[in-house]
Tab-separated table of C-alpha atoms and ligand atoms in Angstrom:
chain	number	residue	atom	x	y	z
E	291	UNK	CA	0.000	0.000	0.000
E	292	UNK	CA	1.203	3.639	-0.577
E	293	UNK	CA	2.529	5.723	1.685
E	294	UNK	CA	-0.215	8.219	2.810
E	295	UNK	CA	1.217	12.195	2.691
E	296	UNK	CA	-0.325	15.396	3.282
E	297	UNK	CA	0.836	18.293	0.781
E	298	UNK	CA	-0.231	21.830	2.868
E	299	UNK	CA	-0.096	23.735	-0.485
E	300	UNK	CA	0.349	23.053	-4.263
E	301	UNK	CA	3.725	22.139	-5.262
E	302	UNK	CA	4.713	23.513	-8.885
E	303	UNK	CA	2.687	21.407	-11.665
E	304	UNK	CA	5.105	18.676	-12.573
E	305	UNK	CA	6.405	18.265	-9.081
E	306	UNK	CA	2.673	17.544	-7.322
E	307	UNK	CA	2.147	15.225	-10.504
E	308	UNK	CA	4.887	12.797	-9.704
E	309	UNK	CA	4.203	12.953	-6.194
E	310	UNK	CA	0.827	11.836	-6.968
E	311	UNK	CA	2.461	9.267	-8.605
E	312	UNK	CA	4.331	7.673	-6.242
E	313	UNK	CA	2.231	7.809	-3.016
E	314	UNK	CA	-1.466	8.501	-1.542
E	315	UNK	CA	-1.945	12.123	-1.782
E	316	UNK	CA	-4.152	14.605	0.167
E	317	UNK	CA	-3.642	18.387	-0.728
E	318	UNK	CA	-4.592	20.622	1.686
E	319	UNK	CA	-5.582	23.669	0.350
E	320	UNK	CA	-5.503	25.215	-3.070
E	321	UNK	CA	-4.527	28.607	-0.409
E	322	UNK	CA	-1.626	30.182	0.987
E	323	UNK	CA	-2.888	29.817	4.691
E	324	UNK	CA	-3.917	26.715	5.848
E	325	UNK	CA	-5.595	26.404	9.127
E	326	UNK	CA	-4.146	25.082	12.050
E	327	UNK	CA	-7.051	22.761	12.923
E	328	UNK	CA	-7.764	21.826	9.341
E	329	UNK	CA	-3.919	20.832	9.391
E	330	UNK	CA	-4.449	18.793	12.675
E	331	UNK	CA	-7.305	16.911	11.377
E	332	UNK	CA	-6.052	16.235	7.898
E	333	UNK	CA	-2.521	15.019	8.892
E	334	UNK	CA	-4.073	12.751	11.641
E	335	UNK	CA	-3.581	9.245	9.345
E	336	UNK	CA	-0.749	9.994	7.403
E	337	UNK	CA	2.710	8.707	7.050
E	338	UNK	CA	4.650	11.746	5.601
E	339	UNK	CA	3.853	15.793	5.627
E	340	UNK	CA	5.450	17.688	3.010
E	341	UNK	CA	5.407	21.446	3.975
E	342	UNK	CA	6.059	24.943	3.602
E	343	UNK	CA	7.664	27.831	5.735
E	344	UNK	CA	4.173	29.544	6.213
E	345	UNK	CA	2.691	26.220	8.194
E	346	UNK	CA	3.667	26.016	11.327
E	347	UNK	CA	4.319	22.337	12.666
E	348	UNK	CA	4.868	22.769	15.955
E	349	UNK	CA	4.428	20.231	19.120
E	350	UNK	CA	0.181	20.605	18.996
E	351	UNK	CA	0.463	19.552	15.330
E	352	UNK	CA	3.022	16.327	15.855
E	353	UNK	CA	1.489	15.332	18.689
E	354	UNK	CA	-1.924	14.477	16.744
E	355	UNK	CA	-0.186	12.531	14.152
E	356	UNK	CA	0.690	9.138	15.634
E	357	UNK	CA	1.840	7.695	12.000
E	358	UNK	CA	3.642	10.570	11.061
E	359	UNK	CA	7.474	9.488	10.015
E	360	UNK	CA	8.626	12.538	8.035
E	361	UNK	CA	8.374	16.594	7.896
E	362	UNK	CA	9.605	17.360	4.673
E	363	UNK	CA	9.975	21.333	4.423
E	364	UNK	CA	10.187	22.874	0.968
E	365	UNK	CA	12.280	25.802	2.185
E	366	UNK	CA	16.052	25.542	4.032
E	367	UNK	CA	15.060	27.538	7.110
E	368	UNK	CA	13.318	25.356	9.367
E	369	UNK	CA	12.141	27.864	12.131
E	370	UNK	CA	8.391	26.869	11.486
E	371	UNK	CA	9.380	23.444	12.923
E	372	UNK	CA	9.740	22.115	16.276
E	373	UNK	CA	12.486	19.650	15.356
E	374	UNK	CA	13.371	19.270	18.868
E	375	UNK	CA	9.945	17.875	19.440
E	376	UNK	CA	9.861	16.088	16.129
E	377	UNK	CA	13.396	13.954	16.895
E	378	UNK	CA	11.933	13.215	20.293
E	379	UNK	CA	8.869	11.145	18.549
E	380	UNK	CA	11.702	10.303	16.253
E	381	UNK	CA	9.906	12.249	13.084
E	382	UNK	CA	12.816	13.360	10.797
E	383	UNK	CA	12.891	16.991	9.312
E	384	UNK	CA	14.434	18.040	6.217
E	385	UNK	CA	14.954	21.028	4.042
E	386	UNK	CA	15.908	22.117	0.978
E	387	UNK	CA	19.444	23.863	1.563
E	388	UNK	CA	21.984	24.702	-1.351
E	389	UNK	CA	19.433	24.742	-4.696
E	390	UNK	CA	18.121	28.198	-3.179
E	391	UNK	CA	22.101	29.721	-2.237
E	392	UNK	CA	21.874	31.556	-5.608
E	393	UNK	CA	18.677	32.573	-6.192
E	394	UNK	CA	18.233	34.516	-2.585
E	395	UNK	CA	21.495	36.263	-3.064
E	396	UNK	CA	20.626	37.026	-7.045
E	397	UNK	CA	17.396	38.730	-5.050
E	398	UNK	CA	19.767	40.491	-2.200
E	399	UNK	CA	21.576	42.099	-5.000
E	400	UNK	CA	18.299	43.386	-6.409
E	401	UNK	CA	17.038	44.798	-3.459
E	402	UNK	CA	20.899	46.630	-2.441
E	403	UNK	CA	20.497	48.122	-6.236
E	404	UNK	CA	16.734	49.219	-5.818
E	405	UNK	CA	17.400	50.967	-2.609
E	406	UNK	CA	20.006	52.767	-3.693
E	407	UNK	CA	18.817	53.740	-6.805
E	408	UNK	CA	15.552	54.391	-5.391
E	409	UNK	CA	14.125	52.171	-8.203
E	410	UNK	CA	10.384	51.216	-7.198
E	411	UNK	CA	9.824	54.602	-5.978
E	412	UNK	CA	11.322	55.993	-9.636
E	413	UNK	CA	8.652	53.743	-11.357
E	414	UNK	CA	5.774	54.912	-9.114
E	415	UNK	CA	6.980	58.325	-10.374
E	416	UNK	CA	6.483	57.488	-13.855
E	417	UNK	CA	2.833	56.121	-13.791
E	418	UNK	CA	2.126	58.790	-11.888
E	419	UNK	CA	2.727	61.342	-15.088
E	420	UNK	CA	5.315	63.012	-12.816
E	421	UNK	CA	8.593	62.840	-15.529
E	422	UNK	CA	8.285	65.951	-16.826
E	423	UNK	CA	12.135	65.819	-18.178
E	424	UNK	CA	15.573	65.204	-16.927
E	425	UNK	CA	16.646	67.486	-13.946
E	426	UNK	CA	20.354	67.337	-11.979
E	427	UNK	CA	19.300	66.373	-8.687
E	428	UNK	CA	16.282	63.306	-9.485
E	429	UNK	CA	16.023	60.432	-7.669
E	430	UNK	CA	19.911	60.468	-6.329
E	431	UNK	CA	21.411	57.744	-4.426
E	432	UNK	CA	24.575	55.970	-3.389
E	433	UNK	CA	26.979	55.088	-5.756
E	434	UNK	CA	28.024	51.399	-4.174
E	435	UNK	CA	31.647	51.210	-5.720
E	436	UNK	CA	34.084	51.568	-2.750
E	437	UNK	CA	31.300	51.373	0.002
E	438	UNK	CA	30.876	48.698	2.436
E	439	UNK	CA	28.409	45.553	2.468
E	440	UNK	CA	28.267	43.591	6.367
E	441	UNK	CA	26.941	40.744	6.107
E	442	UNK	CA	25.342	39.402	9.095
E	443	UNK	CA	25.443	35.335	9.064
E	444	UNK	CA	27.658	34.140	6.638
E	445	UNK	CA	26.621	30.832	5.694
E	446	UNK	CA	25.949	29.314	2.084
E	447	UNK	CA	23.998	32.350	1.332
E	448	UNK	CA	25.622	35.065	3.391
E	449	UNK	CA	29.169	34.085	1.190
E	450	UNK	CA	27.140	34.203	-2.125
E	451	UNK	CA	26.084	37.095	-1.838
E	452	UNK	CA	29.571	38.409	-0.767
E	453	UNK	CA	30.914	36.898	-3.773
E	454	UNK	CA	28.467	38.713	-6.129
E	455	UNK	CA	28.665	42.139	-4.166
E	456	UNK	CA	32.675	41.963	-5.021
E	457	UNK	CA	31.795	42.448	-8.681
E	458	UNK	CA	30.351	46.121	-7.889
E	459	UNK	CA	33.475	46.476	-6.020
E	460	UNK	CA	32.384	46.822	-2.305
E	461	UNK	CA	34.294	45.836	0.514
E	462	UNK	CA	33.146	42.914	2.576
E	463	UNK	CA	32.708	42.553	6.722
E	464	UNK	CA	30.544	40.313	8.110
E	465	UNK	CA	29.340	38.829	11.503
E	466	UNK	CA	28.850	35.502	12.507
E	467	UNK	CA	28.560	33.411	15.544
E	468	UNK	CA	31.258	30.763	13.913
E	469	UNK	CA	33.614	33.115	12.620
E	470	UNK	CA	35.694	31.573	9.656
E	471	UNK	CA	39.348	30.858	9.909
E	472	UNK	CA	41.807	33.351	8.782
E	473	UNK	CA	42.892	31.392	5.555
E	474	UNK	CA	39.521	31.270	4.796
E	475	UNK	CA	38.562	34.967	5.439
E	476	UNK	CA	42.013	35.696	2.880
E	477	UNK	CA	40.734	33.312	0.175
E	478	UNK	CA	37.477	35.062	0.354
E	479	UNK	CA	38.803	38.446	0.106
E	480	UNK	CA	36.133	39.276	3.806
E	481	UNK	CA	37.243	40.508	6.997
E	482	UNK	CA	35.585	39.470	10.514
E	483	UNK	CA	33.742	42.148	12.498
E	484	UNK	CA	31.812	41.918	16.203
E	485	UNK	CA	28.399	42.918	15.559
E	486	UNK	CA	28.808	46.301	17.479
E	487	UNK	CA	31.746	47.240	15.301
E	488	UNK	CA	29.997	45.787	11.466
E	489	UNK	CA	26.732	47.914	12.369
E	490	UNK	CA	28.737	51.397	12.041
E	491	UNK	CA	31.605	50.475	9.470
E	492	UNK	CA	28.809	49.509	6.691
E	493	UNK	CA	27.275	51.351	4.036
E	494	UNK	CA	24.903	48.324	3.471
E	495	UNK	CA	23.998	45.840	6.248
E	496	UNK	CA	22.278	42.697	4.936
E	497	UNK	CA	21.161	39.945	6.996
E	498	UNK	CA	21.437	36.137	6.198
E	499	UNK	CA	21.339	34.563	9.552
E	500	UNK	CA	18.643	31.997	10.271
E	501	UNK	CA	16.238	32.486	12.965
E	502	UNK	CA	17.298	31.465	16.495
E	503	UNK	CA	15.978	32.290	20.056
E	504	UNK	CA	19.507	33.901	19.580
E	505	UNK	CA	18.831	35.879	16.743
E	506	UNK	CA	14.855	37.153	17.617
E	507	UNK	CA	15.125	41.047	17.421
E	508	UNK	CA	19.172	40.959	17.010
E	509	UNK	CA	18.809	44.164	14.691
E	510	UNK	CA	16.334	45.947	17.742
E	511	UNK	CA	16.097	49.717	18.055
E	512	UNK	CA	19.105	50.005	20.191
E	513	UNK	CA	21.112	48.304	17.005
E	514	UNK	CA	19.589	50.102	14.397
E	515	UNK	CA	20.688	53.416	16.232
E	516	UNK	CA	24.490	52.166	15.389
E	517	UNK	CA	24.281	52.219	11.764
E	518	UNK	CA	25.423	55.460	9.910
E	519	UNK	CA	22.436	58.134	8.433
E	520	UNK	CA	23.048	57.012	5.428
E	521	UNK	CA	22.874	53.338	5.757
E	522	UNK	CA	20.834	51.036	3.883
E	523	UNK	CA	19.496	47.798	5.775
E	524	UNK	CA	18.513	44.499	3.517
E	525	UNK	CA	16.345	41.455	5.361
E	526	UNK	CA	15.966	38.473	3.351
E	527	UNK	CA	16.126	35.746	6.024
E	528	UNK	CA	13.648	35.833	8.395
E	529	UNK	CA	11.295	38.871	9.854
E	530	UNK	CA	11.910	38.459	13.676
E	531	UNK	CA	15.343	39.011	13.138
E	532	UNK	CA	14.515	42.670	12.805
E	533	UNK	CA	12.564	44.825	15.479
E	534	UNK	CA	10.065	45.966	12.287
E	535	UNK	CA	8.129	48.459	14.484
E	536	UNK	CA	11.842	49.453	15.441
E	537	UNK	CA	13.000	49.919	11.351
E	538	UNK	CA	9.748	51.601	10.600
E	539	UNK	CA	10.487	54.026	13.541
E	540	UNK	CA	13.876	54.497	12.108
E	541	UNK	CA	13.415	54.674	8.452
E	542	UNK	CA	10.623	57.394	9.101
E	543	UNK	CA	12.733	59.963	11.120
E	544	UNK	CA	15.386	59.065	8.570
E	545	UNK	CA	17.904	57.499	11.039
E	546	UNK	CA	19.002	55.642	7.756
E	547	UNK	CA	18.318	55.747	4.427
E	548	UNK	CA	16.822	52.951	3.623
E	549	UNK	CA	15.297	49.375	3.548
E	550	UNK	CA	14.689	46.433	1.254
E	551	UNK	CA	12.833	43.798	2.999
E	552	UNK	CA	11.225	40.168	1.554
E	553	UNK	CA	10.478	38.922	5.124
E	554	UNK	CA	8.204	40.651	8.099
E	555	UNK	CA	7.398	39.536	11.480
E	556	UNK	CA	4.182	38.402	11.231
E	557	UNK	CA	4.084	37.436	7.444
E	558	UNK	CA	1.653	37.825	5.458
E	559	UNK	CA	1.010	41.047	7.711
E	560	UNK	CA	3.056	44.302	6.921
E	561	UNK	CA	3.763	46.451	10.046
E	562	UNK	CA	1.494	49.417	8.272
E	563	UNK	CA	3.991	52.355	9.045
E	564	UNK	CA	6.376	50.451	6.591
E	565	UNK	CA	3.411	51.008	4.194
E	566	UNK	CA	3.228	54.370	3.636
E	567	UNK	CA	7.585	54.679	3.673
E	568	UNK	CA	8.831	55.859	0.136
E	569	UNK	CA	12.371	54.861	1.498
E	570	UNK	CA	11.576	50.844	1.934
E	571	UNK	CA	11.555	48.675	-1.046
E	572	UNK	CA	8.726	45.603	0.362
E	573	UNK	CA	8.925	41.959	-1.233
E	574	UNK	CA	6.152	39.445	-0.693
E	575	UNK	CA	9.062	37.158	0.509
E	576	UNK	CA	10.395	36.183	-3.149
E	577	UNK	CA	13.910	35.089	-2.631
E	578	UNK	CA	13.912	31.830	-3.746
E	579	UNK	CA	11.883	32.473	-6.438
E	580	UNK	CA	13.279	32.129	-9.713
E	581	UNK	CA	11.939	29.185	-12.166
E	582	UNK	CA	15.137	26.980	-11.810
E	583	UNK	CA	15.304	27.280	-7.890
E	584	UNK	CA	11.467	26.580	-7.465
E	585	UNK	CA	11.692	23.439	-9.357
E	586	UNK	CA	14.587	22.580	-7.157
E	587	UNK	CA	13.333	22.856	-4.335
E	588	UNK	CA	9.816	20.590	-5.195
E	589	UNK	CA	11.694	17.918	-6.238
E	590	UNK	CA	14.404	18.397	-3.280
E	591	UNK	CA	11.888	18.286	-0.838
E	592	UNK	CA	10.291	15.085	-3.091
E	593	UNK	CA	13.383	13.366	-2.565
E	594	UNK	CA	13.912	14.178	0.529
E	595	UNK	CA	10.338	12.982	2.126
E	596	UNK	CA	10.107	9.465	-0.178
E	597	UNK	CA	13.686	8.613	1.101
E	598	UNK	CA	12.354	8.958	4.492
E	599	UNK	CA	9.310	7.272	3.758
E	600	UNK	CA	11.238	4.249	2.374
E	601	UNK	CA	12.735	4.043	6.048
E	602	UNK	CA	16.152	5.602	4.427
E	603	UNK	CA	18.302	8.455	5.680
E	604	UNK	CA	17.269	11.403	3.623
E	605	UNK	CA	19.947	13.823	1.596
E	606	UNK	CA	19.122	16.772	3.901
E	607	UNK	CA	17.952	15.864	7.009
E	608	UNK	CA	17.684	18.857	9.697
E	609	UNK	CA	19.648	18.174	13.466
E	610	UNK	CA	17.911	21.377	15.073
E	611	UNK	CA	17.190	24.604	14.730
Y	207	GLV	C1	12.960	30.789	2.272
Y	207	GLV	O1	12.813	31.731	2.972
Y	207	GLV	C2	13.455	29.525	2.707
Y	207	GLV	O2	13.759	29.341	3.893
Y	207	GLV	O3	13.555	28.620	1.854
């Protein structure tokens, strides 16, 4: 007999097709949101849950799913998971890690560009009927050539996007709880930095750090107030990293310059001051979203749940948090 798995939320075409395929499967919801006692009641009889980072599988869910052997996540954070909870019921976790690296820091490089340039708020002007001809001093930003990018978390996806920003010649610090060795740092052309130190030095502070107890609210008001007037501040990780009432606060009195953000606090909610900001450039959290990636990341996840349905040790099983 199949396997019996419960897909939250369609899956690209192809992907959900050969899943259907290969085991018995329930989909959820055609929606984005799926509700947390629909989710309860549909996952009660089945073997394997392939999910998304907008369901949130924590112990109330796993705890009223006695035959459940695998959470498959279609995403590489895995903060929308109580692994800890999972192992102890001995559920395994996976993600999708690496397929997305590129993608997300193809996306961080659009956002540090947009802000700069000011580029959404230059095409509002433009279907507004306001070009009415060239002029000296429109829409001016921040040229980034000889400026410096901190990174903050400097993973897979923290590095690529260092490796990327080098081509518009910035300078590279970041911050990281695992700092990397010196040889390392060289070969990578990056120098370390304490948080309290990479918060001032930058022109452009982008975050790529996953989200931790450690990490809730480690860019908070009292953070924000070290970075330089003209600072721009990028958040394509996760919301709660960022105090968003905090940024909002800041980007109105014009502390800094400006924002690009994919990722909010309470997505799909957008703290509402953030709304009405010319200076922040909002993303309905997009960064792994590119054709190739997307596909990726289905069939990843695919992989990745059927291997532990089989009973096998899947490619990208998840420790903790
Ligand atoms: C996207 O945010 C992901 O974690 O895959």
């Amino acid at each position: 007999m199949k396997p019996k798995v419960l897909l939250t939320h369609p899956l690209l075409k192809e992907a959900m097709e050969f899943l259907a395929g290969q085991v018995n499967l329930e989909l959820a919801t055609e929606e984005p949101f799926l509700p947390k006692a629909e989710l309860i009641s549909k996952l009660k009889d089945k073997d394997g849950l392939l999910c998304f980072l907008s369901d949130q599988i924590d112990k109330e869910v796993i705890s009223q799913a006695p035959n459940l052997k695998i959470i498959a996540n279609c995403a590489v954070g895995v903060n929308n998971i109580d692994i800890n909870y999972a192992r102890s019921r001995g559920i395994l976790v996976t993600n999708t890690p690496d397929v997305l690296t590129g993608a997300t820091a193809e996306l961080t490089l659009a956002l540090i560009l947009a802000t700069a340039r000011q580029i959404a708020a230059a095409d509002r002007f433009c279907r507004q009927g306001k070009f009415k001809g060239w002029q000296i001093d429109l829409f001016l930003g921040p040229e980034l050539s000889g400026k410096t990018l901190g990174i903050i978390g400097f993973g897979r996806i923290g590095q690529a996007v260092a490796k990327r920003a080098q081509a518009f010649n910035l300078k590279i610090i970041y911050y990281d709880l695992n700092p990397l060795s010196s040889e390392k740092e060289k070969e990578l052309g990056v120098e370390f930095r304490p948080l309290d130190l990479l918060l001032p030095e930058a022109d452009i502070v982008s975050i790529h750090a996953s989200l931790t107890p450690e990490s809730y609210h480690l860019i908070d008001r009292e953070k924000l107030g070290l970075l330089k007037p003209n600072a721009i501040l990028i958040n394509v990780a996760r919301g709660p990293i960022v105090d968003e009432k905090a940024l909002a606060a800041a980007l109105k009195k014009r502390k800094i310059l400006a924002a690009g953000l994919d990722v909010y606090e309470n997505e799909p909610e957008i703290e509402p001051e953030l709304l009405s900001l010319e200076n922040v450039i909002l993303l309905p959290h997009i960064g792994s979203a590119t054709f190739e990636t997307r596909k990726k990341m289905c069939f990843l996840s695919i992989q990745n749940l059927l291997a532990g349905l089989r009973g096998e040790k899947p490619p990208n099983l998840v420790e903790r948090n």
